[in-house]
Amino acid sequence: MSQTPPTPILDRVRLPSDLKALTDRELHRLSDELRAETISAVSVTGGHLGAGLGVIELTVALHAVFDAPRDKIIWDVGHQCYPHKILTGRRDRIRTLRTKDGLSGFTKRSESPYDPFGAGHSSTSISAAVGFAMARELGAETGDAIAVIGDGAMSGGMAFEAMNHAGHLGKRVFVVLNDNEMSIAPPVGALSSYLTRLYSEGPMQDLKSVAKGAVSLLPEPFQEGARRAKEMLKGMAVGGTLFEELGFTYVGPVDGHDLDALLPLLRTLKARATGPVLIHALTKKGKGYAPAESRADRGHATAKFDVITGAQVKAPSNAPSYTKVFAESLVREAESDEKIVAITAAMPDGTGLNLFADRFPRRTFDVGIAEQHAVTFSAGLAAAGMRPFCAIYSTFLQRGYDQIVHDVAIQRLPVRFAIDRAGLVGADGATHAGSYDIGFMANLPGMVVMAAADEAELVHMVATAAAHDEGPIAFRYPRGEGMGVEMPERGQPLEIGKGRIVAEGARVAILSFGTRLAEVLKAREALAARGLAPTVADARFAKPLDTDLILRLVAEHEALICIEEGAVGGFGSHVAQFLSDQGVFDRGYKFRSMVLPDTFIDHASPEDMYASARMNASDIEAKVLELLGVAVAKRA
Ligand SMILES: Cc1ncc(C[n+]2csc(CCOP(=O)(O)OP(=O)(O)O)c2C)c(N)n1
Ligand SMILES: CC(=O)[C@@H](O)[C@H](O)COP(=O)(O)O
Ligand SMILES: [Mg+2]
């Protein structure tokens, strides 16, 4: 008679406290079930698969040994948090990951008490953990702080700022270095080679007994796993590591998929540690799912997929991505200009510089997750006469802002900033929105700031940037595909500070900066049906402004609307400043600036996010009618 399958252990786990009742053997089974559930969930939603599969056992072990939410488990970047979310009361919603009104794809304080610190940008976890640890030292009602940081995130400067401080403070804090020898791409940097040496060269023999001794401290019930742990400790490097020089007890490397090693080790450290401890765990990104393990990016980011085959379900593309257009345009420019070099901060594929590297490997630099260094490294290249294109997503460029001001703008160095993922990006949500670069770039003296209205414009802006040696220049473009417009053979440099009329109309002029132009033209069509077609212009430049064009639009129309995919303080604010200085408002001139609302917009599709920002065609149409005093039925 066939046996009824045992009830899945995962069905008995709603919160981490439920793990305390499980035996180590059951924790093994739970890990297998958690891995399967993670694969199943991401097959439905798409998202960051590889990183989560790499920390299944670490997630189980940390929640089995520590006591969240009193103990704070802080995930770095946070893209690997799906297993953590399944074990912390969100399994029922895990298939809403990264969808409108669904779970965030990163940890998020407002989502759960088990998410003590939000993430999305790399290398923040140790700083946050030290903050929690010192709050405890000062009497706050909080337990242990455990930062789980990857080898990629460890290349971010602030991780070392935090370790430097933690080592100085000497207080108990745990750092789990999740070393899977991967960033999004293979990791770069001397640190990565050092971590590899830590487990490939013979560790210092005389200190291994210290490590073995740590296990013998285990309370009797856990001795069962200790024998395995002792075997594993044989390979441990103890003493003399970089981390110990920074004041940490270094423990590792440990097999991050071996619960028989992880559980006794974490139990011992929880029972005995008195100061900062770094546990070096070796893991595999995409572990346990062959289609992820076999991919070059180990399944870092995936669309929805068939679990059996691993085949991803991708929407057909109608036009090249902006990223691809940028990269191919830059290759064309670099073919005739050997001074052009390209810099990425650990995002070669995301920025398209992998294409540039294929063609010009010696002129492409991946500096790791180190945007501050990327900017000033580019400044150094420019100071030496090169033409550096520093390609960093808008949101991540925020990391290098002081370097843009201090090392690039003040010295008026001709660094070219290729700002991808400008505007709202969709499933990655508020932490990845490219909302602020217009503001923080256009307020810098000498900075030229452009936004491509479509992929053809982007080709010309790459050429414009390549030709601009007078100072720094930036051009922004959104995530995703272009509009499907006709593409130029070759980019033609634009006249700096000059916009263009796109469609003539009357009464109202709309001056668009960037790709909202497509929505503006849709709105114009609807308005034309009412006999109210506005004039539409593409500003192309937020700095320097095309003041002749602006004054002409004001002179020829009773109202002017500006629109941009950015927060207040950007293009529209600069136009308002100019018109104010010209006294245009003294005459009661009607002006509106359509910008992102003063709030962080949660993840959804970009279309839905712009709808919530009231910046789609229907909103533009309504704005024109409002200015013309035409009554419209209010949208729900
Ligand atoms: C400041 C910043 N720059 C770039 C990124 C993009 N990014 C997301 S995950 C990742 C790689 C992280 O590697 P690692 O920490 O080793 O985690 P793994 O994916 O290997 O688990 C990068 C570069 C980011 N999130 N934050
Ligand atoms: C987790 C992270 O920060 C990156 O993987 C980011 O999600 C990449 O964004 P794109 O998908 O727009 O390249
Ligand atoms: Mg990694």
XYZ file of C-alpha atoms and ligand atoms in Angstrom:
676
model
C 0.000 0.000 0.000
C 1.495 3.413 -0.925
C 2.592 5.442 2.022
C 1.089 8.934 2.442
C 3.952 11.430 2.054
C 5.000 13.074 5.334
C 3.567 16.529 5.972
C 6.078 19.068 4.687
C 7.956 20.602 7.571
C 7.626 23.953 5.854
C 3.890 23.708 6.426
C 4.631 23.633 10.159
C 6.808 26.712 10.031
C 5.194 30.144 9.995
C 7.734 32.074 12.052
C 11.363 31.497 13.059
C 10.250 30.529 16.572
C 8.762 27.386 14.977
C 12.287 26.304 13.995
C 13.276 25.959 17.636
C 11.114 22.850 17.945
C 12.781 21.117 15.003
C 15.645 18.644 15.250
C 18.751 19.233 13.169
C 17.614 16.463 10.874
C 14.295 18.216 10.358
C 16.185 21.450 9.635
C 17.924 19.603 6.806
C 14.558 18.631 5.343
C 13.263 22.134 5.874
C 16.168 23.492 3.816
C 15.288 21.252 0.893
C 11.648 22.280 1.068
C 12.578 25.954 1.370
C 14.763 25.710 -1.723
C 11.924 24.130 -3.698
C 9.451 26.757 -2.487
C 11.838 29.568 -3.450
C 12.267 28.168 -6.961
C 8.522 27.705 -7.326
C 7.746 31.231 -6.135
C 10.295 32.969 -8.352
C 9.163 30.924 -11.356
C 5.847 32.745 -10.964
C 7.120 36.249 -10.207
C 10.571 36.451 -11.705
C 13.206 38.263 -9.684
C 16.498 37.600 -7.986
C 16.761 33.810 -7.812
C 20.438 32.892 -7.601
C 21.333 34.821 -4.488
C 18.426 33.390 -2.506
C 19.251 29.815 -3.504
C 22.784 30.454 -2.291
C 21.655 31.277 1.237
C 18.991 28.640 1.903
C 21.026 26.808 4.567
C 22.398 30.053 5.998
C 18.842 31.385 6.334
C 17.652 28.231 8.098
C 20.673 28.110 10.384
C 20.514 31.800 11.325
C 16.820 31.619 12.134
C 17.272 28.326 13.993
C 20.046 29.670 16.207
C 19.221 33.338 16.636
C 15.984 34.828 17.890
C 14.502 37.193 15.338
C 12.894 39.667 15.572
C 14.723 40.530 18.831
C 17.960 39.512 17.136
C 18.408 41.584 13.988
C 19.351 39.639 10.855
C 20.281 42.273 8.271
C 20.560 41.153 4.644
C 22.930 43.088 2.409
C 21.598 44.262 -0.855
C 18.592 42.268 0.303
C 17.975 40.570 -3.041
C 18.627 37.205 -1.380
C 15.857 37.683 1.190
C 13.093 35.586 -0.398
C 13.837 32.450 1.754
C 13.992 34.738 4.785
C 10.575 36.147 3.873
C 9.114 32.639 3.503
C 10.313 31.731 7.029
C 9.120 34.981 8.571
C 5.407 34.875 8.055
C 5.199 35.893 4.413
C 5.029 32.546 2.625
C 1.377 33.195 1.811
C 2.337 36.360 -0.086
C 5.639 35.268 -1.583
C 4.092 34.942 -5.034
C 3.256 38.651 -4.960
C 6.967 39.484 -4.897
C 7.834 42.678 -6.825
C 4.266 43.170 -8.079
C 1.935 46.132 -7.426
C 0.829 46.094 -3.763
C 2.848 42.889 -3.302
C 5.929 42.069 -1.284
C 9.060 44.074 -1.946
C 11.949 42.284 -3.643
C 14.223 43.532 -0.879
C 13.967 43.681 2.906
C 11.723 46.510 4.041
C 11.062 47.704 7.596
C 7.464 48.677 6.891
C 6.757 45.168 5.571
C 7.721 43.092 8.611
C 9.299 43.272 12.091
C 11.609 40.532 10.789
C 13.090 43.058 8.365
C 15.014 45.213 10.853
C 16.663 47.244 8.071
C 15.703 48.042 4.505
C 18.089 47.280 1.663
C 18.459 47.456 -2.097
C 21.724 49.329 -2.279
C 24.821 47.349 -1.471
C 27.254 47.352 1.475
C 25.032 48.964 4.119
C 24.442 45.956 6.403
C 27.516 46.147 8.635
C 26.949 49.830 9.373
C 23.355 49.106 10.318
C 24.382 46.098 12.418
C 26.924 48.176 14.338
C 24.186 50.731 14.909
C 21.889 48.108 16.404
C 24.764 46.658 18.463
C 25.668 49.996 19.981
C 22.026 50.759 20.720
C 21.984 47.486 22.679
C 25.108 48.553 24.539
C 23.271 51.729 25.481
C 20.306 49.802 26.835
C 18.007 49.508 23.833
C 15.690 46.513 23.909
C 17.428 44.641 21.107
C 19.404 41.433 20.829
C 22.227 40.402 18.556
C 22.963 42.104 15.238
C 23.944 39.833 12.362
C 24.898 41.337 8.983
C 24.823 38.931 6.039
C 26.965 40.461 3.318
C 28.149 39.004 0.009
C 31.645 39.022 -1.413
C 30.477 41.561 -3.981
C 28.952 43.902 -1.412
C 32.111 43.530 0.666
C 33.933 45.399 -2.108
C 31.834 48.467 -1.284
C 33.844 51.020 0.650
C 31.303 51.568 3.389
C 31.626 47.924 4.407
C 35.210 48.683 5.414
C 34.229 51.939 7.047
C 31.845 49.914 9.186
C 34.349 47.134 10.002
C 36.954 49.737 10.891
C 34.495 51.250 13.353
C 33.263 47.899 14.692
C 36.821 46.768 15.332
C 37.458 50.004 17.188
C 34.319 49.648 19.308
C 35.084 46.005 20.062
C 31.471 45.195 20.835
C 29.699 41.959 19.917
C 28.400 42.040 16.373
C 28.266 39.263 13.790
C 29.151 39.555 10.123
C 28.430 36.566 7.900
C 30.469 36.982 4.742
C 28.515 35.035 2.142
C 31.283 34.257 -0.316
C 29.921 32.719 -3.516
C 32.641 34.152 -5.716
C 30.044 36.116 -7.634
C 28.780 39.634 -7.790
C 26.238 40.099 -10.583
C 29.110 39.242 -12.874
C 32.236 37.416 -11.658
C 33.706 39.589 -8.896
C 36.626 41.888 -9.560
C 39.251 43.188 -7.230
C 42.115 42.200 -4.978
C 39.687 41.465 -2.139
C 38.079 38.734 -4.185
C 41.471 37.130 -4.814
C 42.285 37.470 -1.123
C 39.094 35.718 -0.078
C 39.936 32.897 -2.462
C 43.382 32.591 -0.919
C 41.842 32.397 2.533
C 40.434 28.998 1.784
C 42.835 27.705 -0.811
C 46.171 28.182 0.980
C 47.110 26.237 4.113
C 45.853 28.138 7.157
C 48.071 28.736 10.162
C 48.375 25.291 11.849
C 48.998 26.288 15.433
C 45.770 28.310 15.777
C 43.426 25.662 14.437
C 43.177 24.174 17.901
C 41.626 27.449 18.981
C 38.910 26.902 16.423
C 38.492 23.254 17.445
C 38.340 24.335 21.057
C 35.464 26.669 20.234
C 33.390 23.681 19.226
C 34.125 21.769 22.428
C 32.443 24.659 24.255
C 29.189 23.515 22.737
C 26.472 22.571 25.191
C 26.067 18.757 25.300
C 22.869 18.517 23.195
C 24.726 19.966 20.234
C 27.750 17.704 20.492
C 26.077 15.521 17.884
C 27.014 17.969 15.141
C 30.299 18.939 16.707
C 32.267 15.984 15.369
C 31.390 17.058 11.808
C 32.226 20.597 12.726
C 35.633 19.535 14.022
C 36.364 17.907 10.674
C 35.301 21.101 8.967
C 37.369 23.224 11.321
C 40.495 21.443 10.076
C 40.282 23.617 6.989
C 39.717 26.786 8.919
C 42.132 29.661 8.727
C 42.324 31.177 12.158
C 44.425 34.219 12.888
C 46.345 36.712 10.764
C 43.562 37.525 8.346
C 42.688 41.017 7.146
C 39.539 40.843 9.234
C 41.471 40.054 12.394
C 43.727 42.998 11.712
C 40.524 45.049 11.815
C 39.630 43.672 15.240
C 37.315 40.847 14.230
C 37.484 37.222 15.256
C 37.696 35.504 11.888
C 35.991 32.140 11.742
C 36.129 30.196 8.506
C 35.919 29.357 5.869
C 32.869 27.249 6.597
C 30.719 25.399 4.072
C 27.680 27.642 3.885
C 25.509 24.772 2.664
C 26.452 22.340 5.448
C 24.004 22.631 8.322
C 26.068 20.113 10.305
C 28.827 22.731 10.270
C 26.757 25.886 10.452
C 24.505 24.936 13.358
C 27.172 23.999 15.925
C 29.345 26.875 14.821
C 26.609 29.492 15.156
C 25.462 28.000 18.465
C 28.995 28.192 19.820
C 29.519 31.726 18.646
C 26.149 32.819 19.996
C 27.054 31.277 23.349
C 30.624 32.531 23.513
C 31.397 35.520 21.285
C 32.216 38.737 23.096
C 33.404 41.059 20.327
C 33.044 41.496 16.546
C 33.009 38.160 14.701
C 33.261 37.538 10.963
C 32.133 34.145 9.719
C 33.422 33.392 6.244
C 30.837 31.135 4.604
C 31.479 29.554 1.226
C 28.352 29.194 -0.858
C 27.242 28.726 -4.436
C 24.976 31.264 -6.117
C 22.016 29.427 -7.670
C 22.739 26.349 -5.524
C 20.415 23.431 -6.077
C 18.820 24.548 -9.322
C 20.768 23.474 -12.373
C 19.363 26.095 -14.775
C 20.554 28.812 -12.368
C 23.871 27.185 -11.502
C 24.716 26.827 -15.180
C 24.034 30.447 -16.134
C 26.895 32.935 -16.381
C 25.129 35.135 -13.819
C 24.120 32.062 -11.719
C 20.482 33.139 -12.011
C 21.084 36.574 -10.482
C 18.003 38.062 -12.124
C 15.428 36.033 -13.958
C 12.109 36.516 -15.692
C 9.263 34.112 -14.918
C 10.382 30.621 -15.903
C 9.373 27.014 -16.370
C 10.594 25.149 -13.296
C 11.239 21.943 -15.196
C 13.244 23.385 -18.066
C 14.385 26.675 -16.564
C 13.270 28.385 -19.790
C 12.433 32.019 -19.081
C 9.181 33.556 -20.279
C 10.121 36.945 -21.757
C 7.840 39.433 -23.496
C 8.778 39.829 -27.193
C 10.906 42.942 -27.729
C 9.718 45.517 -30.284
C 12.766 47.777 -30.120
C 16.350 47.661 -28.860
C 16.875 48.493 -25.202
C 18.240 51.935 -24.371
C 21.151 50.131 -22.724
C 22.043 48.314 -25.929
C 21.699 51.484 -28.008
C 24.016 53.305 -25.608
C 26.624 50.559 -25.682
C 26.593 50.147 -29.461
C 26.777 53.910 -29.959
C 29.727 54.138 -27.599
C 31.526 51.340 -29.429
C 31.045 53.271 -32.691
C 32.409 56.463 -31.163
C 35.346 54.614 -29.602
C 36.322 53.023 -32.886
C 37.432 56.424 -34.116
C 38.621 57.830 -30.790
C 41.147 55.827 -28.790
C 40.833 58.192 -25.852
C 37.340 56.939 -25.078
C 37.340 54.560 -22.090
C 34.414 53.096 -20.156
C 33.899 52.557 -16.432
C 31.274 50.484 -14.607
C 30.750 49.779 -10.899
C 30.069 46.037 -10.995
C 27.307 46.337 -13.570
C 28.930 45.413 -16.909
C 25.838 43.641 -18.287
C 23.312 46.044 -16.798
C 25.028 49.074 -18.339
C 25.868 47.312 -21.611
C 29.598 47.830 -21.077
C 30.046 44.091 -21.501
C 29.568 44.846 -25.211
C 32.163 47.604 -25.036
C 34.547 45.259 -23.200
C 34.161 42.625 -25.928
C 35.437 45.211 -28.402
C 37.847 47.182 -26.195
C 38.892 45.021 -23.229
C 41.837 47.268 -22.311
C 39.640 50.363 -22.322
C 36.921 48.968 -20.066
C 37.125 49.089 -16.279
C 34.878 47.299 -13.790
C 35.835 48.741 -10.388
C 33.512 46.524 -8.306
C 30.649 47.888 -6.208
C 32.518 51.137 -5.698
C 30.680 54.065 -7.274
C 32.644 56.689 -5.365
C 35.868 55.266 -6.707
C 34.356 54.903 -10.181
C 33.653 58.640 -10.336
C 37.017 59.841 -9.083
C 38.847 57.179 -11.064
C 37.054 58.643 -14.116
C 38.119 62.109 -13.009
C 41.729 60.939 -12.888
C 41.415 59.492 -16.374
C 39.932 62.780 -17.639
C 42.639 64.841 -15.951
C 45.168 62.787 -17.893
C 43.461 63.561 -21.193
C 41.262 60.497 -21.660
C 37.563 60.648 -22.506
C 35.959 58.518 -19.757
C 32.330 57.393 -19.988
C 31.287 56.571 -16.438
C 28.188 54.377 -16.815
C 26.244 54.116 -13.561
C 22.512 53.676 -12.937
C 20.887 56.874 -11.703
C 20.120 55.414 -8.284
C 23.609 54.056 -7.740
C 25.195 57.291 -8.940
C 23.815 58.812 -5.759
C 26.638 56.936 -4.007
C 29.251 59.058 -5.810
C 27.712 62.512 -5.530
C 30.408 64.211 -3.492
C 32.951 62.875 -5.948
C 30.917 64.362 -8.820
C 30.908 67.757 -7.109
C 34.381 67.789 -5.579
C 36.476 65.797 -8.037
C 34.691 66.400 -11.329
C 32.587 69.598 -11.405
C 34.774 71.955 -9.389
C 37.753 70.908 -11.483
C 35.582 71.056 -14.612
C 36.915 67.705 -15.764
C 35.334 66.267 -18.924
C 33.855 63.112 -17.426
C 30.922 61.745 -19.392
C 28.135 60.280 -17.211
C 25.920 57.680 -18.901
C 22.974 57.563 -16.513
C 20.915 54.448 -17.166
C 17.679 53.492 -15.329
C 16.652 57.142 -15.176
C 13.140 57.651 -13.841
C 10.918 54.968 -12.357
C 12.295 51.458 -12.906
C 9.392 49.161 -11.962
C 9.826 45.950 -9.953
C 12.892 47.086 -8.004
C 10.784 49.836 -6.491
C 11.715 52.950 -4.552
C 15.308 51.995 -3.653
C 16.184 51.768 -7.359
C 14.186 54.702 -8.738
C 16.263 57.108 -10.788
C 14.362 60.139 -9.503
C 17.009 62.612 -8.419
C 19.851 62.781 -10.947
C 18.407 65.748 -12.884
C 18.300 67.746 -9.675
C 21.671 66.756 -8.344
C 23.458 67.123 -11.684
C 21.811 70.259 -13.113
C 22.535 72.281 -9.980
C 26.291 71.952 -10.566
C 28.048 74.821 -12.349
C 29.501 73.760 -15.693
C 27.622 70.453 -15.850
C 25.793 69.742 -19.112
C 22.666 67.641 -18.542
C 20.779 65.887 -21.343
C 17.858 63.453 -21.479
C 17.073 61.296 -24.489
C 13.451 61.426 -25.649
C 13.914 58.173 -27.572
C 16.641 55.791 -28.697
C 17.552 57.859 -31.774
C 18.132 60.880 -29.554
C 20.324 58.714 -27.335
C 22.626 57.947 -30.267
C 23.097 61.675 -30.854
C 23.675 62.322 -27.149
C 26.461 59.754 -26.994
C 28.103 61.537 -29.932
C 27.532 64.889 -28.226
C 29.178 63.634 -25.037
C 32.100 62.148 -26.939
C 32.733 65.514 -28.587
C 32.363 67.596 -25.401
C 35.766 68.252 -23.840
C 34.915 71.575 -22.186
C 33.721 70.023 -18.946
C 31.509 67.307 -17.434
C 28.431 66.153 -19.326
C 25.628 63.736 -18.420
C 22.896 62.061 -20.401
C 20.064 60.022 -18.954
C 17.836 57.310 -20.363
C 15.313 54.878 -18.873
C 15.337 51.149 -18.175
C 13.837 48.987 -20.914
C 13.109 49.172 -24.597
C 13.119 52.176 -26.892
C 10.120 53.560 -28.813
C 10.875 51.714 -32.033
C 11.805 54.921 -33.884
C 13.992 55.026 -36.971
C 17.641 54.906 -36.013
C 20.369 57.159 -37.422
C 23.350 55.575 -39.156
C 25.680 57.545 -36.976
C 25.289 59.933 -34.052
C 25.549 63.632 -34.840
C 26.696 65.923 -31.981
C 23.868 68.199 -30.866
C 24.327 71.922 -30.377
C 24.780 72.257 -26.620
C 21.795 73.924 -24.960
C 19.444 73.697 -27.947
C 16.040 71.990 -27.863
C 13.656 71.292 -30.742
C 10.031 71.831 -31.673
C 8.352 68.442 -32.185
C 4.819 69.526 -33.103
C 3.281 72.949 -33.644
C 0.016 73.780 -31.886
C -1.673 76.676 -30.089
C -2.541 78.191 -26.732
C -0.553 75.766 -24.576
C 3.065 74.666 -25.053
C 4.438 71.497 -23.475
C 8.219 71.381 -23.007
C 9.252 67.777 -22.338
C 12.628 66.592 -20.984
C 13.265 62.885 -21.628
C 11.016 60.016 -22.582
C 7.745 61.389 -21.208
C 7.625 62.906 -24.723
C 5.827 59.794 -25.986
C 3.042 60.309 -23.428
C 2.938 64.023 -24.294
C 2.368 63.180 -27.961
C -0.400 60.727 -26.992
C -2.028 63.510 -24.956
C -1.657 65.872 -27.911
C -3.552 63.442 -30.116
C -6.437 63.331 -27.654
C -6.418 67.110 -27.347
C -6.288 67.569 -31.104
C -9.605 65.701 -31.304
C -11.023 68.577 -29.202
C -9.373 71.183 -31.411
C -6.928 71.984 -28.615
C -3.636 70.557 -29.923
C -0.753 72.069 -27.933
C 2.709 72.835 -29.226
C 5.159 70.155 -28.149
C 8.893 70.724 -27.750
C 11.726 68.460 -26.646
C 14.106 70.364 -24.392
C 16.984 67.878 -24.812
C 18.988 69.899 -22.228
C 18.167 70.708 -18.623
C 21.480 72.549 -18.485
C 22.219 74.800 -20.152
C 18.554 75.669 -20.793
C 17.475 76.680 -24.301
C 16.341 80.077 -23.083
C 15.518 81.343 -26.588
C 13.146 78.433 -27.118
C 11.558 78.931 -23.679
C 10.991 82.632 -24.236
C 9.544 81.941 -27.702
C 7.110 79.369 -26.296
C 6.062 81.814 -23.579
C 5.598 84.641 -26.075
C 3.505 82.511 -28.455
C 1.329 80.624 -25.910
C -0.863 81.534 -22.953
C 0.498 78.717 -20.856
C 3.620 76.548 -20.564
C 3.870 73.051 -19.066
C 7.195 71.378 -18.328
C 7.428 67.605 -17.734
C 10.310 65.331 -16.716
C 10.860 61.873 -15.199
C 12.309 63.240 -12.039
C 11.559 64.827 -8.699
C 11.071 68.516 -8.053
C 14.294 70.492 -8.211
C 15.177 69.362 -11.718
C 14.365 70.604 -15.196
C 11.038 72.301 -14.433
C 12.524 74.049 -11.424
C 15.321 75.443 -13.541
C 12.788 76.702 -16.109
C 10.714 78.278 -13.323
C 13.818 79.922 -11.927
C 14.638 81.342 -15.333
C 11.100 82.623 -15.978
C 10.990 84.094 -12.512
C 14.268 85.897 -13.109
C 12.844 87.201 -16.392
C 9.781 88.608 -14.578
C 7.469 86.446 -16.692
C 5.341 85.583 -13.690
C 4.857 89.260 -12.852
C 2.347 89.287 -15.688
C 0.443 86.303 -14.185
C 1.707 83.916 -16.816
C 0.304 80.391 -16.460
C 3.035 77.746 -15.831
C 2.991 74.166 -14.556
C 5.844 71.751 -13.914
C 4.882 68.045 -13.934
C 7.326 66.112 -11.746
C 7.324 62.992 -9.607
C 5.353 63.436 -6.376
C 7.110 64.108 -3.106
C 6.928 60.493 -1.995
C 8.707 57.186 -2.572
C 6.702 55.175 -5.068
C 6.483 51.442 -4.351
C 7.292 48.778 -6.908
C 4.850 48.050 -9.731
C 5.140 48.216 -13.513
C 6.656 51.488 -14.701
C 3.306 52.284 -16.359
C 1.453 51.829 -13.071
C 4.077 53.800 -11.183
C 3.780 56.743 -13.592
C 0.004 56.478 -13.319
C 0.279 56.836 -9.538
C 2.604 59.783 -10.196
C -0.087 61.305 -12.449
C 2.358 61.562 -15.354
C 0.772 59.499 -18.108
C -0.978 60.814 -21.253
C -4.367 61.212 -19.560
C -2.798 63.251 -16.774
C -1.006 65.487 -19.261
C -4.227 65.986 -21.185
C -6.028 66.907 -17.961
C -3.300 69.386 -17.078
C -3.715 71.163 -20.434
C -7.492 71.328 -20.035
C -7.100 72.639 -16.484
C -4.872 75.446 -17.756
C -7.387 76.263 -20.485
C -10.188 76.311 -17.941
C -11.971 73.413 -19.659
C -13.968 71.442 -17.093
C -13.050 67.726 -17.036
C -14.595 64.806 -15.152
C -12.219 64.107 -12.294
C -10.462 60.695 -12.603
C -11.230 58.284 -9.759
C 25.434 50.610 -4.376
C 24.990 49.482 -5.280
N 25.638 49.302 -6.452
C 25.261 48.307 -7.275
C 24.209 47.487 -6.942
C 23.740 46.402 -7.912
N 23.925 45.068 -7.333
C 22.918 44.399 -6.795
S 23.361 42.914 -6.234
C 24.964 43.148 -6.754
C 25.992 42.091 -6.578
C 26.089 41.718 -5.134
O 27.058 40.703 -5.006
P 27.156 39.947 -3.617
O 27.120 40.926 -2.519
O 28.307 39.055 -3.704
O 25.779 39.133 -3.527
P 25.369 37.819 -4.323
O 24.444 38.291 -5.418
O 26.599 37.180 -4.837
O 24.659 36.948 -3.319
C 25.096 44.380 -7.344
C 26.336 44.911 -7.948
C 23.555 47.733 -5.712
N 22.480 46.972 -5.333
N 23.967 48.716 -4.910
C 19.714 43.726 -6.885
C 20.192 44.879 -7.673
O 20.353 45.976 -7.201
C 20.400 44.738 -9.128
O 20.364 43.400 -9.550
C 19.300 45.508 -9.822
O 18.072 44.873 -9.515
C 19.545 45.497 -11.314
O 18.555 46.277 -11.929
P 18.197 46.005 -13.471
O 17.349 44.770 -13.487
O 17.467 47.260 -13.887
O 19.488 45.826 -14.204
Mg 28.546 37.128 -4.134
